[in-house]
PDB file of C-alpha atoms in Angstrom:
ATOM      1  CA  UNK A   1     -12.109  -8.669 -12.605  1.00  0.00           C
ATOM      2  CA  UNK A   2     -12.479  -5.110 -10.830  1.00  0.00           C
ATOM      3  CA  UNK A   3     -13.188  -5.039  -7.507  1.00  0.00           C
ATOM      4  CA  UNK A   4     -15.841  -3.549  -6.450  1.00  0.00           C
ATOM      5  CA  UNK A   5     -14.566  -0.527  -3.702  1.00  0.00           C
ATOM      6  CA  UNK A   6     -17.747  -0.847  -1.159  1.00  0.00           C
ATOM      7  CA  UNK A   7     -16.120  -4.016  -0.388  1.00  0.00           C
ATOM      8  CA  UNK A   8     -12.963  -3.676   0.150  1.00  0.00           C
ATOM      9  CA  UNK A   9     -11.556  -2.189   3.442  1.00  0.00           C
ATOM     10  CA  UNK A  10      -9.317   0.945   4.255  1.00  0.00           C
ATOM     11  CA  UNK A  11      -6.770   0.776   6.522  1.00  0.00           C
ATOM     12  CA  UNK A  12      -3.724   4.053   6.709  1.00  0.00           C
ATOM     13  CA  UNK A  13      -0.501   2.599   7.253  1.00  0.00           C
ATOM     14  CA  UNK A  14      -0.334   4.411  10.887  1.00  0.00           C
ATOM     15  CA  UNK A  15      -3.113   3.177  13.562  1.00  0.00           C
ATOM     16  CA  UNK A  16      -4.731   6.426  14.044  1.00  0.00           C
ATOM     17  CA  UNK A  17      -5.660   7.310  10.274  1.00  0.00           C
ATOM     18  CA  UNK A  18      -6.586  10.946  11.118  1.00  0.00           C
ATOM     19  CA  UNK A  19      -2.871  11.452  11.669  1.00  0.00           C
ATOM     20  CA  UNK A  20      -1.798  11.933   8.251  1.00  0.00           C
ATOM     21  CA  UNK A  21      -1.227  15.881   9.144  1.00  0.00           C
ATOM     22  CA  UNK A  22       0.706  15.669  12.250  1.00  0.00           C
ATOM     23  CA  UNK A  23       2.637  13.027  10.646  1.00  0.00           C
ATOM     24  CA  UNK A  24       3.788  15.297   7.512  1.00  0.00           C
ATOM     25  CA  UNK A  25       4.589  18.070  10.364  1.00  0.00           C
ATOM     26  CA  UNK A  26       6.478  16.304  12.834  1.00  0.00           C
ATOM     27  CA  UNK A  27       7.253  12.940  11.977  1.00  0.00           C
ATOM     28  CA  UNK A  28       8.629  10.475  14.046  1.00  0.00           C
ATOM     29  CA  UNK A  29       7.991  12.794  17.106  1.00  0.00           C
ATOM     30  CA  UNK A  30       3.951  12.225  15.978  1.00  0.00           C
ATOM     31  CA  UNK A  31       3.659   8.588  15.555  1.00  0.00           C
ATOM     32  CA  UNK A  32       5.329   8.693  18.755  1.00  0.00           C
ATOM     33  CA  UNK A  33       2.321  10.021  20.203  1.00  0.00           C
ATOM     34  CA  UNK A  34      -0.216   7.927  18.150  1.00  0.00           C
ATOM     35  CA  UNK A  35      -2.550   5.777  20.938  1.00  0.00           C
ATOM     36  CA  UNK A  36      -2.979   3.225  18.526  1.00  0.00           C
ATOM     37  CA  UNK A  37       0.429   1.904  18.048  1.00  0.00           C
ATOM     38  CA  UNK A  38      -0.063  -1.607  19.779  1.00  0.00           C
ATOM     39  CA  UNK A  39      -2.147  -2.486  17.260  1.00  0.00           C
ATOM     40  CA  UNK A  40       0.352  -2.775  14.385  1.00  0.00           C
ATOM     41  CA  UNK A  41       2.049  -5.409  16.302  1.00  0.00           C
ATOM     42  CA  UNK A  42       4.759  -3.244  17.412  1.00  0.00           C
ATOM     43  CA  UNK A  43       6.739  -4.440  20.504  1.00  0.00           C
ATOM     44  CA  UNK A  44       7.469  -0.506  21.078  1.00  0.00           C
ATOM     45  CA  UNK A  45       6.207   2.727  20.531  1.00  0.00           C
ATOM     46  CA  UNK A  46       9.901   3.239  18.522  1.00  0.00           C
ATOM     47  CA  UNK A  47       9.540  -0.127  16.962  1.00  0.00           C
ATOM     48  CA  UNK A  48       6.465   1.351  16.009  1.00  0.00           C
ATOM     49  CA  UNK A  49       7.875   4.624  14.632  1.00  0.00           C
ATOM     50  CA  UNK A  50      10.493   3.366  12.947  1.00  0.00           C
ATOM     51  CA  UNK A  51       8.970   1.236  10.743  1.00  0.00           C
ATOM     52  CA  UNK A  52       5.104   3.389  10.967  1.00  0.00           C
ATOM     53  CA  UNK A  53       6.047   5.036   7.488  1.00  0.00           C
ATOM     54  CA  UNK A  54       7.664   2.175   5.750  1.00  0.00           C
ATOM     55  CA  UNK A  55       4.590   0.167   5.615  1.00  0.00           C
ATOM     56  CA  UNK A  56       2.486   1.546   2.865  1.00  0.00           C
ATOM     57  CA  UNK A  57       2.559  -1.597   0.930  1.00  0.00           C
ATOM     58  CA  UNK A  58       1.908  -4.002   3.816  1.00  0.00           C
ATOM     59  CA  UNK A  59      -1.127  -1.518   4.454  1.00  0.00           C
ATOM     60  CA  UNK A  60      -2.192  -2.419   1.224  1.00  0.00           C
ATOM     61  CA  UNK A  61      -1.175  -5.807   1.832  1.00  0.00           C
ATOM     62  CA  UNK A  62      -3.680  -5.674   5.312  1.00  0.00           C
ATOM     63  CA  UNK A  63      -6.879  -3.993   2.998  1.00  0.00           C
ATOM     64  CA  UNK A  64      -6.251  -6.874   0.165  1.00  0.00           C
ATOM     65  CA  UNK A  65      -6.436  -9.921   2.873  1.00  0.00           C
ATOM     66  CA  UNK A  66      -9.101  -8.031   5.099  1.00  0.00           C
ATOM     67  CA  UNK A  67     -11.359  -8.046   2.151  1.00  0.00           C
ATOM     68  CA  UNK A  68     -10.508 -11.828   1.369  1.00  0.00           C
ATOM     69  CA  UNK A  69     -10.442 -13.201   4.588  1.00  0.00           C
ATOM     70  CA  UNK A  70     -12.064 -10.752   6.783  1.00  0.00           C
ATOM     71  CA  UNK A  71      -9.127 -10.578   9.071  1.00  0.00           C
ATOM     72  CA  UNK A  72      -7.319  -7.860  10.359  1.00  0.00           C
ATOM     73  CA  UNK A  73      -3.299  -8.643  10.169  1.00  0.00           C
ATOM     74  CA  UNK A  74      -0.886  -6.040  12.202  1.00  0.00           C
ATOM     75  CA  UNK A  75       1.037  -4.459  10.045  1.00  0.00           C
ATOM     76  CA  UNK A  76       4.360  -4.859  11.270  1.00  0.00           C
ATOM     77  CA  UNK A  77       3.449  -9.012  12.058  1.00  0.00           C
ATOM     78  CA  UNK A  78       3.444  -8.392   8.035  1.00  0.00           C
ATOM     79  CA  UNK A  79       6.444  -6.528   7.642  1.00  0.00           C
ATOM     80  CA  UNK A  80       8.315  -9.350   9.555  1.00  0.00           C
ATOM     81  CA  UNK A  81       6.923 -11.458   7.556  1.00  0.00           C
ATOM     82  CA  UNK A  82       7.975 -10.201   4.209  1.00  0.00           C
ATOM     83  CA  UNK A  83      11.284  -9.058   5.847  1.00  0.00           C
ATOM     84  CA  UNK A  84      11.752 -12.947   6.342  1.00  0.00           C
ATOM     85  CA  UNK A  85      11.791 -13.400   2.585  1.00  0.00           C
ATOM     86  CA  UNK A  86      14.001 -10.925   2.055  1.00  0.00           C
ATOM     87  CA  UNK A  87      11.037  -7.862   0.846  1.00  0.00           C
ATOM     88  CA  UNK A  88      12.260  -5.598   3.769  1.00  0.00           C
ATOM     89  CA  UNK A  89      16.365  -4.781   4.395  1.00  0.00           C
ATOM     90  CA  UNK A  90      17.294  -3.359   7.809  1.00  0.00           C
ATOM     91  CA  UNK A  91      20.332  -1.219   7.359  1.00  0.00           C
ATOM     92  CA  UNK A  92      23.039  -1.331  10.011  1.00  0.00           C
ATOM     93  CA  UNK A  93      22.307   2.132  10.480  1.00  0.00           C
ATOM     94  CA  UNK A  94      18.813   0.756  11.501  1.00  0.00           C
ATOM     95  CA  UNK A  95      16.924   2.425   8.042  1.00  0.00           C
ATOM     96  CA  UNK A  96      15.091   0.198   6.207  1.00  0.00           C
ATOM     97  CA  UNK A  97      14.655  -0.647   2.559  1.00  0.00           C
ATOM     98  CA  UNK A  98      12.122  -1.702   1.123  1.00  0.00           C
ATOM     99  CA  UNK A  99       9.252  -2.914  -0.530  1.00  0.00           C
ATOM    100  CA  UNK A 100      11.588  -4.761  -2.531  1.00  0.00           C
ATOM    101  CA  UNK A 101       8.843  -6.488  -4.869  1.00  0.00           C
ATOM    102  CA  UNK A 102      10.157 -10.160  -5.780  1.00  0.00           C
ATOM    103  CA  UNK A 103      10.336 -11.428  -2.745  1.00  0.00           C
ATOM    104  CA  UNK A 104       7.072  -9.971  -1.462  1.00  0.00           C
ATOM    105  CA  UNK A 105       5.462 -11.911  -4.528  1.00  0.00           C
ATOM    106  CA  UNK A 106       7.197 -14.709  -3.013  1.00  0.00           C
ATOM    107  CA  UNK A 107       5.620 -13.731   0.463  1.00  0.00           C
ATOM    108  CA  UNK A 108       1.867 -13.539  -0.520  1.00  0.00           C
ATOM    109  CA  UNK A 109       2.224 -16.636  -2.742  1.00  0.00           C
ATOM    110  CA  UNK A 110       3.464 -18.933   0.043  1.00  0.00           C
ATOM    111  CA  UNK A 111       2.102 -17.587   3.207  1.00  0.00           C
ATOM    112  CA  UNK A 112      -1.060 -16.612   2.181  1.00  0.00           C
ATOM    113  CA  UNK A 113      -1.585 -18.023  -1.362  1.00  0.00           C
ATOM    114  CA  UNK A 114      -2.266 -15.054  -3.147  1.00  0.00           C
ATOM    115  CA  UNK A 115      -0.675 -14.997  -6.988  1.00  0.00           C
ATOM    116  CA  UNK A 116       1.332 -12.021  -7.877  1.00  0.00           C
ATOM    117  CA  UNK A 117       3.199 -10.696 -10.893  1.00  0.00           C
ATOM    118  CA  UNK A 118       5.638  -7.422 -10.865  1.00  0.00           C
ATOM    119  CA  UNK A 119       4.559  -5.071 -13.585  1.00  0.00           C
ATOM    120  CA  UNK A 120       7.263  -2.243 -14.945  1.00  0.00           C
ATOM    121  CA  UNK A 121       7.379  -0.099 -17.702  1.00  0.00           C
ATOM    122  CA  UNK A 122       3.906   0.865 -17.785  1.00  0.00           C
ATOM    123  CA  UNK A 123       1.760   3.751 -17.767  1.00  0.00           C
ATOM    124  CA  UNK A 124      -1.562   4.632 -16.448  1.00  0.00           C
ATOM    125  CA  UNK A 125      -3.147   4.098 -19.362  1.00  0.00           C
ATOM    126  CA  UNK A 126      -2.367  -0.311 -19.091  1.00  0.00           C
ATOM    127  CA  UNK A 127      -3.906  -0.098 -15.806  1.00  0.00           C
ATOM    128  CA  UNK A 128      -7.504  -0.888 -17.430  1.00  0.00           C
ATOM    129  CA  UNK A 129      -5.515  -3.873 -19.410  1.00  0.00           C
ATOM    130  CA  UNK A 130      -3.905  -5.173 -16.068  1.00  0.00           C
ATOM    131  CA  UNK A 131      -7.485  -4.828 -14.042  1.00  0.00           C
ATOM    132  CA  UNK A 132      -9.584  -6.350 -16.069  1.00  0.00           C
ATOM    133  CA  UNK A 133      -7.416 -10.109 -15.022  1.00  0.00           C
ATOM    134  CA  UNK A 134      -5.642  -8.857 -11.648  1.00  0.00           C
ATOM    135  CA  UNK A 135      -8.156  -8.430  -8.450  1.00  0.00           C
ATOM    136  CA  UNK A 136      -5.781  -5.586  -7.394  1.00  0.00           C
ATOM    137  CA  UNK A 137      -2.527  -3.283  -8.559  1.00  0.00           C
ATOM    138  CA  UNK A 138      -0.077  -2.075  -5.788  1.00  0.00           C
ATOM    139  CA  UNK A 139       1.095   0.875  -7.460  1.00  0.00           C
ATOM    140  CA  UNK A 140       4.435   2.968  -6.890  1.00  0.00           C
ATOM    141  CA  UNK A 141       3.173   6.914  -7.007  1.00  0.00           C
ATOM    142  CA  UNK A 142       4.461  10.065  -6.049  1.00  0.00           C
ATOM    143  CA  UNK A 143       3.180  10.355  -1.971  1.00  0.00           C
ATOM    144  CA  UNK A 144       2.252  13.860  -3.134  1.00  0.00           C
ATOM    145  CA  UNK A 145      -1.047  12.319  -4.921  1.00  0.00           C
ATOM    146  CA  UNK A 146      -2.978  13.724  -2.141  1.00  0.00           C
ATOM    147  CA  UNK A 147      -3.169  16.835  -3.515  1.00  0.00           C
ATOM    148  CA  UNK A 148      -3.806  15.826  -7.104  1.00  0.00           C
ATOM    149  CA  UNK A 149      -4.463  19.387  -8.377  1.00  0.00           C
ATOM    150  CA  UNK A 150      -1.124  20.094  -7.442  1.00  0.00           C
ATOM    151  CA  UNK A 151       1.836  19.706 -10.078  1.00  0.00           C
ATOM    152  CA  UNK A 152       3.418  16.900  -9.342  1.00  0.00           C
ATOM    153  CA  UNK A 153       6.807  16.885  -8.051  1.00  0.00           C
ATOM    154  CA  UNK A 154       8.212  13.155  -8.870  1.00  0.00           C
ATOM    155  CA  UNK A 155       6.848  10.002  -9.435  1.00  0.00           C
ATOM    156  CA  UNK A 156       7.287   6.950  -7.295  1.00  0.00           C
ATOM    157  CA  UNK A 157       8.102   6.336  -3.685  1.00  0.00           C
ATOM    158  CA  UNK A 158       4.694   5.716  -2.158  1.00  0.00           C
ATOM    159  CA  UNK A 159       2.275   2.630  -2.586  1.00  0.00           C
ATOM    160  CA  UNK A 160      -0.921   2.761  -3.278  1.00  0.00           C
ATOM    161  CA  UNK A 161      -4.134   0.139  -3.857  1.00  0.00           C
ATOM    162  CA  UNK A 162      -5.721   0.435  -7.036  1.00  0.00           C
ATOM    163  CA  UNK A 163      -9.060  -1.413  -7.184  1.00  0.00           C
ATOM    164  CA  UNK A 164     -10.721  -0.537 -10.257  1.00  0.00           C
ATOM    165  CA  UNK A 165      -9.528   0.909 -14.036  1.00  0.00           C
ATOM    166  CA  UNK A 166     -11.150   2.276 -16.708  1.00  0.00           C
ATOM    167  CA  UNK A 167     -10.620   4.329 -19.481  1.00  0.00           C
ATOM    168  CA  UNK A 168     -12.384   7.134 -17.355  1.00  0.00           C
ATOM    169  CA  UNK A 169      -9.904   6.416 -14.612  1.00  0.00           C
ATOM    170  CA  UNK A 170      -8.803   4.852 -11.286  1.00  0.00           C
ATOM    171  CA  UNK A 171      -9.935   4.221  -8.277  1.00  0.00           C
ATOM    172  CA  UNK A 172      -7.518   3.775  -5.080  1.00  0.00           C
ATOM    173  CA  UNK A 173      -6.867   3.218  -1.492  1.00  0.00           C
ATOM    174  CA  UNK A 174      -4.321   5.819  -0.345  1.00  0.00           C
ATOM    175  CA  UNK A 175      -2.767   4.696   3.327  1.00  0.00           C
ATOM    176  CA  UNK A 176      -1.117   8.223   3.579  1.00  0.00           C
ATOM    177  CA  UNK A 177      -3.762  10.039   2.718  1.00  0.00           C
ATOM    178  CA  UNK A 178      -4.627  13.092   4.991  1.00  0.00           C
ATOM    179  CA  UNK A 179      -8.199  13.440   4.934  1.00  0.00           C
ATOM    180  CA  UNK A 180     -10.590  10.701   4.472  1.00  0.00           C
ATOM    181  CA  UNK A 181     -11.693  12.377   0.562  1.00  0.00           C
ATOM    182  CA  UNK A 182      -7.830  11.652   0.254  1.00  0.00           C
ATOM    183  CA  UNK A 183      -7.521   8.369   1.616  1.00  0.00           C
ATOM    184  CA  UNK A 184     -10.555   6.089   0.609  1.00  0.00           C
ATOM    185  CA  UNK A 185     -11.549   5.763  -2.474  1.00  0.00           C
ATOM    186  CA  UNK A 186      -9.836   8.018  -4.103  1.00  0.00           C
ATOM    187  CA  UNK A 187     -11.318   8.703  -7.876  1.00  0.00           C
ATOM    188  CA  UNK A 188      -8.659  10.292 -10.347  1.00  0.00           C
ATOM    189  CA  UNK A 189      -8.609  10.618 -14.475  1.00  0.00           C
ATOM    190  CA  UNK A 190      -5.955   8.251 -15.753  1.00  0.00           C
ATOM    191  CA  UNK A 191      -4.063  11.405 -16.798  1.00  0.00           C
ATOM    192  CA  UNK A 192      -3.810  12.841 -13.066  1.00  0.00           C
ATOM    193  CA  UNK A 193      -2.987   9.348 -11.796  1.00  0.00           C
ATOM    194  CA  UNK A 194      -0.019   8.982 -14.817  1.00  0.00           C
ATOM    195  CA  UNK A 195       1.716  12.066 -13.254  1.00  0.00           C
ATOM    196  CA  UNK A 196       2.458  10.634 -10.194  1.00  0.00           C
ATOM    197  CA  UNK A 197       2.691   6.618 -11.428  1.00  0.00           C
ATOM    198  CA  UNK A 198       5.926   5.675 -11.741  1.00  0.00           C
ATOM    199  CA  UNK A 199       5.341   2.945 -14.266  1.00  0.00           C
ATOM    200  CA  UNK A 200       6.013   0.164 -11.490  1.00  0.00           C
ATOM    201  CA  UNK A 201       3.640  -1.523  -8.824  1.00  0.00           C
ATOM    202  CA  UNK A 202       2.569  -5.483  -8.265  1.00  0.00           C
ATOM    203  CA  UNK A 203      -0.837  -7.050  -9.534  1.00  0.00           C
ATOM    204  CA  UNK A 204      -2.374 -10.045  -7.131  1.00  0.00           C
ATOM    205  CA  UNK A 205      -4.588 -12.378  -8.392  1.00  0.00           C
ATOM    206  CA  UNK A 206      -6.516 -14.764  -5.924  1.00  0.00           C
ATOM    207  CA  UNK A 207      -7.178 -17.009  -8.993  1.00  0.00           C
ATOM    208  CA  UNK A 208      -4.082 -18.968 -10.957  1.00  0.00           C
ATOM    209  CA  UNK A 209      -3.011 -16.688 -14.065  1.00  0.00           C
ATOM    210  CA  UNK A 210      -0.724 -16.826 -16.688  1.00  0.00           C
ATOM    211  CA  UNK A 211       2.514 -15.971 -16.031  1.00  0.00           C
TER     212      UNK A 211
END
């Protein structure tokens, strides 16, 4: 069943939201200076940084249990987490891959019972279909879907929370966004959403479903 937006929470995958611009400038060197950092869990400021814009999906991961549970997981005690079951890789040269879908299924299943199914080979269009039985879609965009009215230049590489799906269009949680009309609740025509979509993402259920 569609969720209903008002209730479900917005958290950016960096502490200090508003951050999204100096983040796109300067990188690393920003979240270096973000005064929030202890709250993801981070032991360091370069823990922090290092893993600050690999966390999109464990944002979304945060916003989905925030608005079942009402509590407020760090995003990097998640990361570990799902890096336990294999849903993060740390390279030797210290980069790190990931989401890696499977096992995070396998994450939110066992640590926090929360049923989920990988979805490929879709389009924008399904997303109605997949809503209308999954409470939410982690979807695989384009990180460029903050300026929609641009043309978009790829499709995939950035996670997203889609909350509600109709034939109208979606509705979506954005933790890079980098102004709040660009981060919460984001409302775009399935056609504007399918250019950046890259067919991909992970639907949760908090009830059992068939599989």
């Amino acid at each position: 069943m569609p969720t209903p937006i008002a209730e479900v929470p917005y958290f950016s995958q960096w502490e200090s939201a508003a951050m999204t611009p100096e983040v796109l400038r300067d990188g690393k060197a920003a979240l270096r200076r973000d005064p929030l950092w202890r709250a993801s869990g981070a032991g360091s400021v370069e823990e922090y940084a290092r893993w600050a814009d690999q966390v999109c999906g464990m944002a979304c991961l945060k916003m989905i249990l925030a608005h079942r549970t009402s509590h407020r997981w760090p995003v990097l005690e998640l990361a570990r987490g799902c890096a336990e079951y294999g849903g993060y890789v740390e390279e030797a040269d210290g980069t790190i891959r990931g989401l890696i879908y499977a096992p995070f299924t396998r994450f939110v299943r066992e640590r926090f019972g929360i049923e989920a199914r990988v979805v490929t080979e879709v389009t924008a269009a399904d997303l109605p279909t997949i809503l209308r039985e999954a409470d939410f879609f982690v979807a695989s965009v384009h990180p460029a879907i903050r300026w929609p009215e641009a043309e978009p230049p790829g499709r995939g590489g950035h996670l997203v929370l889609v909350t509600e799906a109709t034939a109208e269009g979606v509705v979506f949680h954005n933790p890079s966004g980098h102004d709040r009309a660009a981060q919460e609740a984001v409302r775009l025509p399935l056609e504007v959403f399918g250019g950046f979509f890259a067919g991909r993402g992970v639907a949760t259920y908090f009830e059992e479903h068939p599989c």
